[in-house]
Amino acid sequence: MVYTGNPTDPVEFPGIHTSSGAVQAFLTRIVMQTIYDVLQQQGRVVLLPDAIISAISDQLSVRISYNPLECEAIKANPMAAFPYAMVDPHCIVVRNAVTGLCLKDASVQPMCQLSPIMNIGPIAGTHKSISGTLTTTNVIMAFWSREMWQSVVDRAMEILASGQLGLYFYTAFATVT
């Protein structure tokens, strides 16, 4: 997930946000909704009324920690060589996901290309990892076993990986502590 200061980029590329805070808010909203959905599914299995499920869900909060990548310039679906911009980083977008960075390197031509790869660098690991904390003030949920929480988290991870976040992150894992 990335953001840019160029106001036209988020219109052209829906997965790109206008600020770091917008990325954080988007991720928090998606993760929280997924946790709600999992708890709702589990509550219905044990025949809890929707009002109770809703009350329990309202006593949860999610805090996401993520370092989004700022793209100063964006090149979409590049097929041939292209000059790198005078800004850094220049993000390469393929099918609405940033797949690499056009790097400035004075020792080589001032060009980037995907095939064969020239001056294309990977996205740093700090931009590929999300962590989060799920907190509850519900007395009953506070005493759930580690296994119960792990089942909620595992199911949420499955849903997130198969949905919107699966476009941006290739692998995911979660642990309950």
C-alpha positions as a Python dict, from the first residue, in 0.01 Angstrom:
ca = {
    (1, 'M'): (0, 0, 0),
    (2, 'V'): (136, 335, -100),
    (3, 'Y'): (54, 702, -101),
    (4, 'T'): (145, 997, -318),
    (5, 'G'): (129, 1372, -295),
    (6, 'N'): (9, 1395, -655),
    (7, 'P'): (-370, 1448, -629),
    (8, 'T'): (-440, 1288, -969),
    (9, 'D'): (-268, 956, -892),
    (10, 'P'): (-535, 817, -652),
    (11, 'V'): (-798, 881, -920),
    (12, 'E'): (-597, 696, -1184),
    (13, 'F'): (-482, 422, -944),
    (14, 'P'): (-754, 341, -686),
    (15, 'G'): (-515, 146, -461),
    (16, 'I'): (-298, 451, -405),
    (17, 'H'): (-384, 690, -123),
    (18, 'T'): (-322, 1061, -67),
    (19, 'S'): (-134, 1036, 264),
    (20, 'S'): (28, 799, 509),
    (21, 'G'): (-265, 857, 746),
    (22, 'A'): (-511, 761, 473),
    (23, 'V'): (-328, 430, 425),
    (24, 'Q'): (-335, 363, 801),
    (25, 'A'): (-707, 447, 821),
    (26, 'F'): (-785, 225, 522),
    (27, 'L'): (-596, -71, 668),
    (28, 'T'): (-750, -26, 1012),
    (29, 'R'): (-1099, -11, 861),
    (30, 'I'): (-1048, -326, 652),
    (31, 'V'): (-892, -525, 937),
    (32, 'M'): (-1158, -414, 1186),
    (33, 'Q'): (-1443, -500, 948),
    (34, 'T'): (-1290, -841, 887),
    (35, 'I'): (-1260, -910, 1260),
    (36, 'Y'): (-1624, -804, 1302),
    (37, 'D'): (-1728, -1038, 1021),
    (38, 'V'): (-1541, -1333, 1175),
    (39, 'L'): (-1690, -1269, 1519),
    (40, 'Q'): (-2034, -1240, 1363),
    (41, 'Q'): (-1988, -1574, 1185),
    (42, 'Q'): (-1870, -1742, 1504),
    (43, 'G'): (-2149, -1584, 1709),
    (44, 'R'): (-2413, -1709, 1470),
    (45, 'V'): (-2272, -2061, 1486),
    (46, 'V'): (-2337, -2062, 1863),
    (47, 'L'): (-2675, -1890, 1807),
    (48, 'L'): (-2593, -1555, 1969),
    (49, 'P'): (-2843, -1281, 1883),
    (50, 'D'): (-2715, -1008, 1650),
    (51, 'A'): (-2759, -747, 1926),
    (52, 'I'): (-2513, -931, 2150),
    (53, 'I'): (-2268, -984, 1865),
    (54, 'S'): (-2289, -612, 1787),
    (55, 'A'): (-2235, -517, 2153),
    (56, 'I'): (-1930, -745, 2171),
    (57, 'S'): (-1791, -604, 1846),
    (58, 'D'): (-1831, -248, 1974),
    (59, 'Q'): (-1595, -337, 2259),
    (60, 'L'): (-1308, -420, 2023),
    (61, 'S'): (-1043, -191, 1885),
    (62, 'V'): (-767, -247, 1632),
    (63, 'R'): (-439, -59, 1614),
    (64, 'I'): (-243, -110, 1293),
    (65, 'S'): (126, -38, 1257),
    (66, 'Y'): (245, -2, 900),
    (67, 'N'): (506, 203, 718),
    (68, 'P'): (352, 286, 379),
    (69, 'L'): (570, 366, 81),
    (70, 'E'): (552, 719, -55),
    (71, 'C'): (557, 725, -435),
    (72, 'E'): (675, 1059, -567),
    (73, 'A'): (602, 956, -925),
    (74, 'I'): (415, 661, -1075),
    (75, 'K'): (467, 475, -1401),
    (76, 'A'): (183, 238, -1490),
    (77, 'N'): (226, -87, -1680),
    (78, 'P'): (561, 8, -1838),
    (79, 'M'): (636, -208, -2139),
    (80, 'A'): (963, -54, -2256),
    (81, 'A'): (1245, 151, -2115),
    (82, 'F'): (1149, 484, -1965),
    (83, 'P'): (1350, 766, -1808),
    (84, 'Y'): (1346, 788, -1434),
    (85, 'A'): (1201, 1102, -1290),
    (86, 'M'): (1393, 1361, -1095),
    (87, 'V'): (1210, 1243, -785),
    (88, 'D'): (1265, 936, -575),
    (89, 'P'): (1111, 684, -553),
    (90, 'H'): (945, 635, -888),
    (91, 'C'): (696, 352, -831),
    (92, 'I'): (619, 92, -1096),
    (93, 'V'): (250, -5, -1098),
    (94, 'V'): (137, -323, -1270),
    (95, 'R'): (-234, -420, -1247),
    (96, 'N'): (-297, -155, -979),
    (97, 'A'): (-22, -279, -745),
    (98, 'V'): (324, -133, -694),
    (99, 'T'): (565, -405, -803),
    (100, 'G'): (899, -226, -796),
    (101, 'L'): (1087, 100, -786),
    (102, 'C'): (1273, 277, -1063),
    (103, 'L'): (1607, 359, -903),
    (104, 'K'): (1837, 648, -982),
    (105, 'D'): (2185, 520, -1051),
    (106, 'A'): (2441, 762, -1192),
    (107, 'S'): (2669, 477, -1295),
    (108, 'V'): (2425, 349, -1558),
    (109, 'Q'): (2188, 495, -1812),
    (110, 'P'): (1916, 722, -1671),
    (111, 'M'): (1653, 470, -1773),
    (112, 'C'): (1447, 197, -1613),
    (113, 'Q'): (1300, -103, -1785),
    (114, 'L'): (1122, -419, -1679),
    (115, 'S'): (1244, -663, -1944),
    (116, 'P'): (1532, -713, -1917),
    (117, 'I'): (1540, -557, -1573),
    (118, 'M'): (1742, -239, -1558),
    (119, 'N'): (1749, -2, -1259),
    (120, 'I'): (1443, -165, -1103),
    (121, 'G'): (1470, -225, -732),
    (122, 'P'): (1256, -418, -488),
    (123, 'I'): (1020, -265, -240),
    (124, 'A'): (1186, -258, 103),
    (125, 'G'): (1061, -509, 357),
    (126, 'T'): (954, -229, 590),
    (127, 'H'): (676, -153, 341),
    (128, 'K'): (561, -515, 318),
    (129, 'S'): (490, -589, 683),
    (130, 'I'): (183, -497, 883),
    (131, 'S'): (138, -557, 1252),
    (132, 'G'): (-157, -488, 1467),
    (133, 'T'): (-304, -513, 1811),
    (134, 'L'): (-657, -622, 1882),
    (135, 'T'): (-789, -507, 2218),
    (136, 'T'): (-1117, -585, 2388),
    (137, 'T'): (-1291, -439, 2690),
    (138, 'N'): (-1548, -719, 2690),
    (139, 'V'): (-1505, -924, 3007),
    (140, 'I'): (-1601, -1254, 2846),
    (141, 'M'): (-1375, -1208, 2545),
    (142, 'A'): (-1088, -1093, 2765),
    (143, 'F'): (-1077, -1443, 2909),
    (144, 'W'): (-1093, -1632, 2580),
    (145, 'S'): (-827, -1892, 2539),
    (146, 'R'): (-528, -1837, 2314),
    (147, 'E'): (-674, -2100, 2078),
    (148, 'M'): (-1004, -1913, 2045),
    (149, 'W'): (-827, -1588, 1960),
    (150, 'Q'): (-594, -1767, 1721),
    (151, 'S'): (-894, -1911, 1536),
    (152, 'V'): (-1041, -1560, 1499),
    (153, 'V'): (-710, -1420, 1377),
    (154, 'D'): (-644, -1712, 1140),
    (155, 'R'): (-988, -1681, 982),
    (156, 'A'): (-947, -1304, 948),
    (157, 'M'): (-610, -1358, 778),
    (158, 'E'): (-771, -1597, 529),
    (159, 'I'): (-1041, -1344, 446),
    (160, 'L'): (-793, -1057, 414),
    (161, 'A'): (-559, -1259, 191),
    (162, 'S'): (-841, -1359, -41),
    (163, 'G'): (-982, -1008, -56),
    (164, 'Q'): (-858, -656, -107),
    (165, 'L'): (-531, -691, 82),
    (166, 'G'): (-435, -997, -118),
    (167, 'L'): (-359, -760, -406),
    (168, 'Y'): (-90, -583, -207),
    (169, 'F'): (64, -844, 22),
    (170, 'Y'): (183, -1183, -99),
    (171, 'T'): (213, -1357, 235),
    (172, 'A'): (72, -1297, 578),
    (173, 'F'): (88, -1450, 921),
    (174, 'A'): (-47, -1363, 1260),
    (175, 'T'): (21, -1478, 1611),
    (176, 'V'): (-171, -1438, 1931),
    (177, 'T'): (35, -1345, 2236),
}
